[in-house]
Short mmCIF file of C-alpha atoms in Angstrom, two decimals:
data_model
loop_
_atom_site.label_atom_id
_atom_site.label_comp_id
_atom_site.label_asym_id
_atom_site.label_seq_id
_atom_site.Cartn_x
_atom_site.Cartn_y
_atom_site.Cartn_z
CA MET K 1 41.78 -38.49 3.58
CA ALA K 2 42.32 -35.88 0.92
CA ASP K 3 44.47 -33.61 3.04
CA LEU K 4 46.78 -36.06 4.75
CA ILE K 5 50.55 -35.69 5.05
CA LYS K 6 52.50 -38.54 6.60
CA LEU K 7 55.65 -37.13 8.15
CA ARG K 8 58.33 -38.93 10.16
CA ALA K 9 61.78 -37.86 11.38
CA ARG K 10 64.21 -40.42 12.81
CA LEU K 11 67.66 -39.71 14.25
CA LYS K 12 70.32 -42.41 13.96
CA ASP K 13 74.12 -42.04 14.13
CA GLY K 14 73.88 -38.25 13.96
CA VAL K 15 71.73 -38.18 10.85
CA THR K 16 68.04 -37.36 10.94
CA GLU K 17 66.10 -38.86 8.07
CA VAL K 18 62.87 -37.06 7.26
CA LYS K 19 60.32 -38.99 5.22
CA ALA K 20 57.11 -37.52 3.88
CA LEU K 21 54.19 -38.84 1.88
CA MET K 22 51.71 -36.24 0.64
CA ASN K 23 48.25 -36.90 -0.72
CA HIS K 24 47.91 -35.00 -3.98
CA PRO K 25 46.63 -35.86 -7.50
CA MET K 26 49.61 -34.16 -9.27
CA GLU K 27 47.59 -33.70 -12.48
CA THR K 28 49.78 -32.65 -15.41
CA GLY K 29 47.01 -30.88 -17.38
CA ARG K 30 47.63 -33.29 -20.28
CA ARG K 31 45.42 -36.18 -19.19
CA LYS K 32 41.86 -36.62 -20.47
CA ASN K 33 38.83 -38.01 -18.63
CA ASP K 34 36.35 -40.63 -19.91
CA VAL K 35 34.50 -38.06 -22.03
CA ASP K 36 37.68 -36.74 -23.62
CA GLU K 37 37.90 -33.52 -21.62
CA VAL K 38 41.29 -32.34 -20.47
CA ILE K 39 41.73 -32.64 -16.70
CA PRO K 40 43.12 -29.27 -15.56
CA ALA K 41 46.64 -29.18 -14.15
CA HIS K 42 46.66 -29.53 -10.37
CA PHE K 43 50.05 -30.04 -8.80
CA ILE K 44 52.27 -29.06 -5.89
CA GLN K 45 54.69 -26.28 -6.84
CA LEU K 46 56.47 -25.65 -3.57
CA VAL K 47 57.45 -27.81 -0.61
CA THR K 48 59.19 -26.35 2.42
CA VAL K 49 60.75 -28.41 5.21
CA THR K 50 61.70 -26.62 8.42
CA LEU K 51 63.75 -27.50 11.51
CA ASN K 52 62.43 -25.66 14.59
CA GLY K 53 60.81 -23.17 12.20
CA LYS K 54 63.94 -22.51 10.10
CA PRO K 55 63.88 -23.66 6.45
CA VAL K 56 66.20 -26.55 5.62
CA LEU K 57 64.79 -27.54 2.26
CA GLU K 58 62.83 -25.60 -0.32
CA ALA K 59 61.70 -27.65 -3.27
CA GLN K 60 60.08 -26.33 -6.42
CA TRP K 61 58.20 -28.98 -8.33
CA GLY K 62 56.73 -29.29 -11.80
CA THR K 63 54.13 -31.75 -13.08
CA GLY K 64 56.75 -34.53 -13.30
CA ILE K 65 56.57 -35.53 -9.64
CA SER K 66 54.46 -38.68 -9.20
CA LYS K 67 50.94 -38.67 -7.77
CA ASN K 68 50.92 -38.73 -3.96
CA PRO K 69 54.46 -37.35 -3.75
CA TYR K 70 57.13 -39.05 -1.70
CA LEU K 71 60.19 -37.28 -0.30
CA THR K 72 63.15 -38.27 1.83
CA MET K 73 65.74 -35.75 3.04
CA ARG K 74 68.53 -35.76 5.63
CA LEU K 75 69.73 -33.40 8.34
CA ARG K 76 72.79 -33.43 10.56
CA THR K 77 71.75 -30.47 12.68
CA ALA K 78 68.63 -31.90 14.35
CA LYS K 79 68.43 -33.26 17.90
CA LEU K 80 65.93 -35.61 19.54
CA GLY K 81 62.68 -33.75 20.18
CA ASP K 82 63.34 -31.01 17.60
CA ARG K 83 60.35 -29.90 15.54
CA ILE K 84 60.26 -30.81 11.85
CA GLY K 85 57.63 -29.09 9.72
CA LEU K 86 56.55 -29.64 6.14
CA ALA K 87 54.26 -27.42 4.08
CA TRP K 88 53.19 -27.60 0.45
CA HIS K 89 51.48 -25.13 -1.87
CA ASP K 90 49.88 -26.08 -5.19
CA ASN K 91 49.08 -24.23 -8.42
CA LYS K 92 45.42 -23.77 -7.43
CA GLY K 93 46.23 -21.97 -4.20
CA GLY K 94 45.76 -25.09 -2.08
CA SER K 95 48.14 -25.83 0.75
CA ASN K 96 48.69 -28.14 3.68
CA SER K 97 51.21 -28.60 6.44
CA ALA K 98 52.26 -31.09 9.10
CA GLU K 99 54.65 -31.19 12.01
CA THR K 100 56.46 -33.96 13.85
CA LEU K 101 59.17 -34.37 16.47
CA VAL K 102 62.54 -35.98 15.84
CA GLU K 103 62.52 -39.44 17.42
CA ALA K 104 65.20 -42.08 17.92
CA GLY K 105 65.64 -44.27 14.86
CA MET B 1 43.92 -1.53 26.91
CA ASN B 2 47.23 -2.17 28.57
CA ARG B 3 49.85 -0.13 26.68
CA ARG B 4 52.53 -2.85 26.77
CA LEU B 5 50.15 -5.43 25.38
CA TRP B 6 49.10 -3.04 22.64
CA LEU B 7 52.72 -2.35 21.67
CA LYS B 8 53.45 -6.07 21.65
CA GLY B 9 50.51 -6.60 19.32
CA LEU B 10 51.68 -3.77 17.09
CA ALA B 11 55.20 -5.23 16.95
CA ALA B 12 53.84 -8.67 16.07
CA PHE B 13 51.69 -7.16 13.33
CA GLY B 14 54.66 -5.20 11.95
CA LEU B 15 56.77 -8.35 11.93
CA ALA B 16 54.03 -10.28 10.14
CA VAL B 17 53.80 -7.55 7.48
CA LEU B 18 57.57 -7.59 7.06
CA VAL B 19 57.92 -11.34 6.97
CA THR B 20 55.02 -12.10 4.61
CA PRO B 21 56.46 -10.50 1.44
CA LEU B 22 59.83 -12.15 2.09
CA ARG B 23 58.21 -15.55 2.32
CA ALA B 24 56.16 -14.87 -0.78
CA LEU B 25 59.33 -13.88 -2.63
CA ALA B 26 61.08 -17.08 -1.60
CA ALA B 27 58.06 -19.01 -2.80
CA VAL B 28 58.12 -17.71 -6.38
CA TRP B 29 57.73 -20.68 -8.67
CA ASN B 30 60.14 -20.69 -11.61
CA LYS B 31 57.45 -20.71 -14.30
CA PRO B 32 59.70 -20.25 -17.39
CA ALA B 33 61.95 -23.13 -16.32
CA PHE B 34 59.13 -25.53 -15.38
CA GLU B 35 56.91 -24.77 -18.38
CA SER B 36 59.66 -25.06 -20.97
CA ALA B 37 59.12 -27.99 -23.35
CA GLN B 38 62.84 -28.10 -24.16
CA MET B 39 65.84 -29.04 -22.04
CA ASP B 40 67.65 -25.86 -23.18
CA GLY B 41 64.78 -23.64 -22.09
CA ALA B 42 64.54 -25.34 -18.71
CA LEU B 43 68.26 -24.87 -18.13
CA ARG B 44 68.10 -21.25 -19.23
CA GLY B 45 65.18 -20.71 -16.88
CA LEU B 46 67.31 -22.06 -14.04
CA GLY B 47 70.15 -19.72 -15.01
CA ILE B 48 72.42 -22.61 -16.03
CA VAL B 49 74.75 -21.70 -18.87
CA GLN B 50 77.27 -24.49 -18.48
CA ALA B 51 77.34 -27.62 -16.34
CA GLY B 52 80.48 -29.73 -16.24
CA PRO B 53 80.57 -33.51 -15.68
CA THR B 54 81.34 -34.75 -12.16
CA ARG B 55 81.93 -38.02 -10.32
CA ASP B 56 80.91 -36.50 -7.01
CA VAL B 57 77.18 -36.70 -7.55
CA VAL B 58 75.48 -40.05 -7.09
CA LEU B 59 72.29 -40.54 -9.07
CA ILE B 60 70.40 -43.75 -8.39
CA ALA B 61 67.46 -44.82 -10.54
CA PRO B 62 66.35 -48.11 -12.06
CA ASP B 63 67.93 -49.07 -15.42
CA MET B 64 64.50 -50.29 -16.43
CA ALA B 65 61.24 -48.83 -15.09
CA GLU B 66 58.14 -50.99 -15.49
CA ASN B 67 55.82 -48.06 -14.89
CA GLY B 68 56.81 -44.54 -15.94
CA ALA B 69 54.24 -43.06 -13.55
CA ILE B 70 56.40 -43.95 -10.54
CA VAL B 71 60.17 -43.98 -10.95
CA GLN B 72 62.08 -43.71 -7.68
CA VAL B 73 65.14 -41.47 -7.89
CA GLU B 74 67.82 -40.94 -5.26
CA VAL B 75 70.43 -38.22 -5.61
CA GLU B 76 73.31 -37.22 -3.38
CA SER B 77 75.94 -34.56 -3.94
CA ARG B 78 79.39 -34.91 -2.37
CA ILE B 79 80.49 -31.55 -3.75
CA PRO B 80 81.22 -29.12 -0.90
CA ASN B 81 78.84 -26.17 -0.51
CA THR B 82 76.09 -27.73 -2.60
CA GLU B 83 73.19 -25.28 -2.65
CA ALA B 84 70.71 -26.94 -4.99
CA ILE B 85 69.96 -30.07 -6.99
CA ALA B 86 67.71 -29.99 -10.07
CA LEU B 87 66.22 -33.13 -11.65
CA LEU B 88 65.41 -33.20 -15.36
CA VAL B 89 64.09 -35.82 -17.79
CA GLU B 90 65.15 -35.00 -21.33
CA LYS B 91 62.17 -36.53 -23.15
CA ASN B 92 59.35 -35.49 -20.82
CA PRO B 93 56.82 -32.95 -22.19
CA THR B 94 58.33 -30.50 -19.69
CA PRO B 95 61.84 -31.71 -18.79
CA LEU B 96 62.29 -29.93 -15.46
CA ILE B 97 60.95 -32.16 -12.68
CA ALA B 98 62.16 -30.47 -9.51
CA ASN B 99 64.67 -28.08 -8.02
CA PHE B 100 65.69 -28.74 -4.41
CA MET B 101 67.39 -25.94 -2.45
CA PHE B 102 69.20 -26.81 0.78
CA SER B 103 69.97 -24.61 3.77
CA ASN B 104 70.75 -24.62 7.50
CA GLY B 105 72.53 -27.97 7.66
CA ALA B 106 70.41 -30.08 5.31
CA ASP B 107 72.39 -32.75 3.47
CA PRO B 108 72.38 -32.31 -0.32
CA TYR B 109 70.42 -35.52 -0.62
CA VAL B 110 66.87 -36.41 -1.67
CA ILE B 111 64.78 -39.38 -2.65
CA THR B 112 61.60 -38.77 -4.61
CA ARG B 113 59.38 -40.44 -7.21
CA ILE B 114 59.01 -38.99 -10.69
CA LYS B 115 57.04 -39.51 -13.92
CA MET B 116 58.75 -40.49 -17.15
CA ALA B 117 56.88 -40.36 -20.45
CA GLU B 118 59.33 -42.62 -22.30
CA THR B 119 62.86 -44.00 -22.24
CA SER B 120 65.12 -41.04 -21.63
CA GLU B 121 68.21 -39.59 -20.05
CA LEU B 122 67.64 -38.56 -16.45
CA LYS B 123 69.84 -35.69 -15.32
CA ALA B 124 70.78 -34.22 -11.97
CA ILE B 125 72.36 -30.77 -12.01
CA VAL B 126 74.07 -29.61 -8.84
CA LYS B 127 74.71 -25.97 -7.99
CA ALA B 128 77.72 -25.49 -5.71
CA GLY B 129 79.72 -22.32 -5.14
CA GLY B 130 78.11 -20.64 -8.13
CA GLN B 131 79.14 -23.48 -10.48
CA TYR B 132 77.04 -26.24 -12.01
CA TYR B 133 77.85 -29.94 -12.22
CA THR B 134 75.88 -32.65 -13.95
CA VAL B 135 75.40 -36.39 -14.00
CA SER B 136 73.15 -38.30 -16.33
CA ARG B 137 71.85 -41.85 -16.67
CA LYS B 138 69.53 -43.59 -19.03
CA VAL B 139 66.28 -45.05 -17.73
CA GLU B 140 64.35 -47.46 -19.95
CA VAL B 141 60.61 -47.02 -19.53
CA ALA B 142 58.31 -49.94 -20.39
CA LEU B 143 55.03 -48.05 -19.92
CA GLY B 144 55.03 -44.25 -20.14
CA GLY B 145 53.53 -42.40 -17.24
CA CYS B 146 53.03 -38.79 -18.13
CA GLY B 147 49.47 -38.67 -19.44
#
C-alpha cells in the first residue's frame, strides 16, 4: 500500500516507545531513471507526533532520510490507552496520518 | 436554526481560522538550512553560531556501513532542557539530514535511518537552554547511498 503508516506505542517501566514506519520514496532529486532523466525530488519534510492531540515531536527532514522512513521516539508522560498520532507532509503537498493507542509493552 | 448550535458552529469556525495559521507557521520547513550544500550554510540556516563539544550526548551509528542508503542512527541527549537535536552528514550533497524538536514530555531521543553518500563524519547538534552542543563520529561507507 502506497499510503501506509505502521505505528505502535508500547509502555514499559514508565517509558512509552513509539515506533513508526512510513511508506515514502524519499527521492532526493539527484537520481536518474533508465532513460537518464532526473527523478524529481519527492520527500517528507515534516513529521509531527502527538500525545492526545498535543505535539510531542516535530521533525523537519531533508532528502537524507532513507526511503520508507523509520522513527523511534520515547515519552514519559503517556499512560495506557492514551492516543498517539503521527502525521507527515511532503514537498509535493502530500500528507498522511495514523493513530494508535498506548498498549502495555 | 437553533441559536446555540449556530453560535457553537461559529465558535468552532473561528477557532479553526485561528489555529490553522499557527499550525502552518510551526510547519515552515527550513529551506535555507536543508538546501545548503555546505556544513557552514546548514548550521547558519539553523541559527547555530557555535557548538561546544559534550560527553552528554550519545550518538550510536555503525563504524562501517555496508549500504549508505540505510544507516541506522540512534541519538540521545542527557543535557537538561534539550529542545532539539539536528543530524548532519558532512560529506552528503546536502549535509542537514533532520532536525527533531521535542515538547510536552518527549525524551530527547530518536532512532532513524539515514542516507550517506560516502565515508564521512556524522554529527548530532543538541540545542539546550539556548546553547548548542555537538558530538561527531566517523562512519565508513562501503557503498554510497545518496543517488
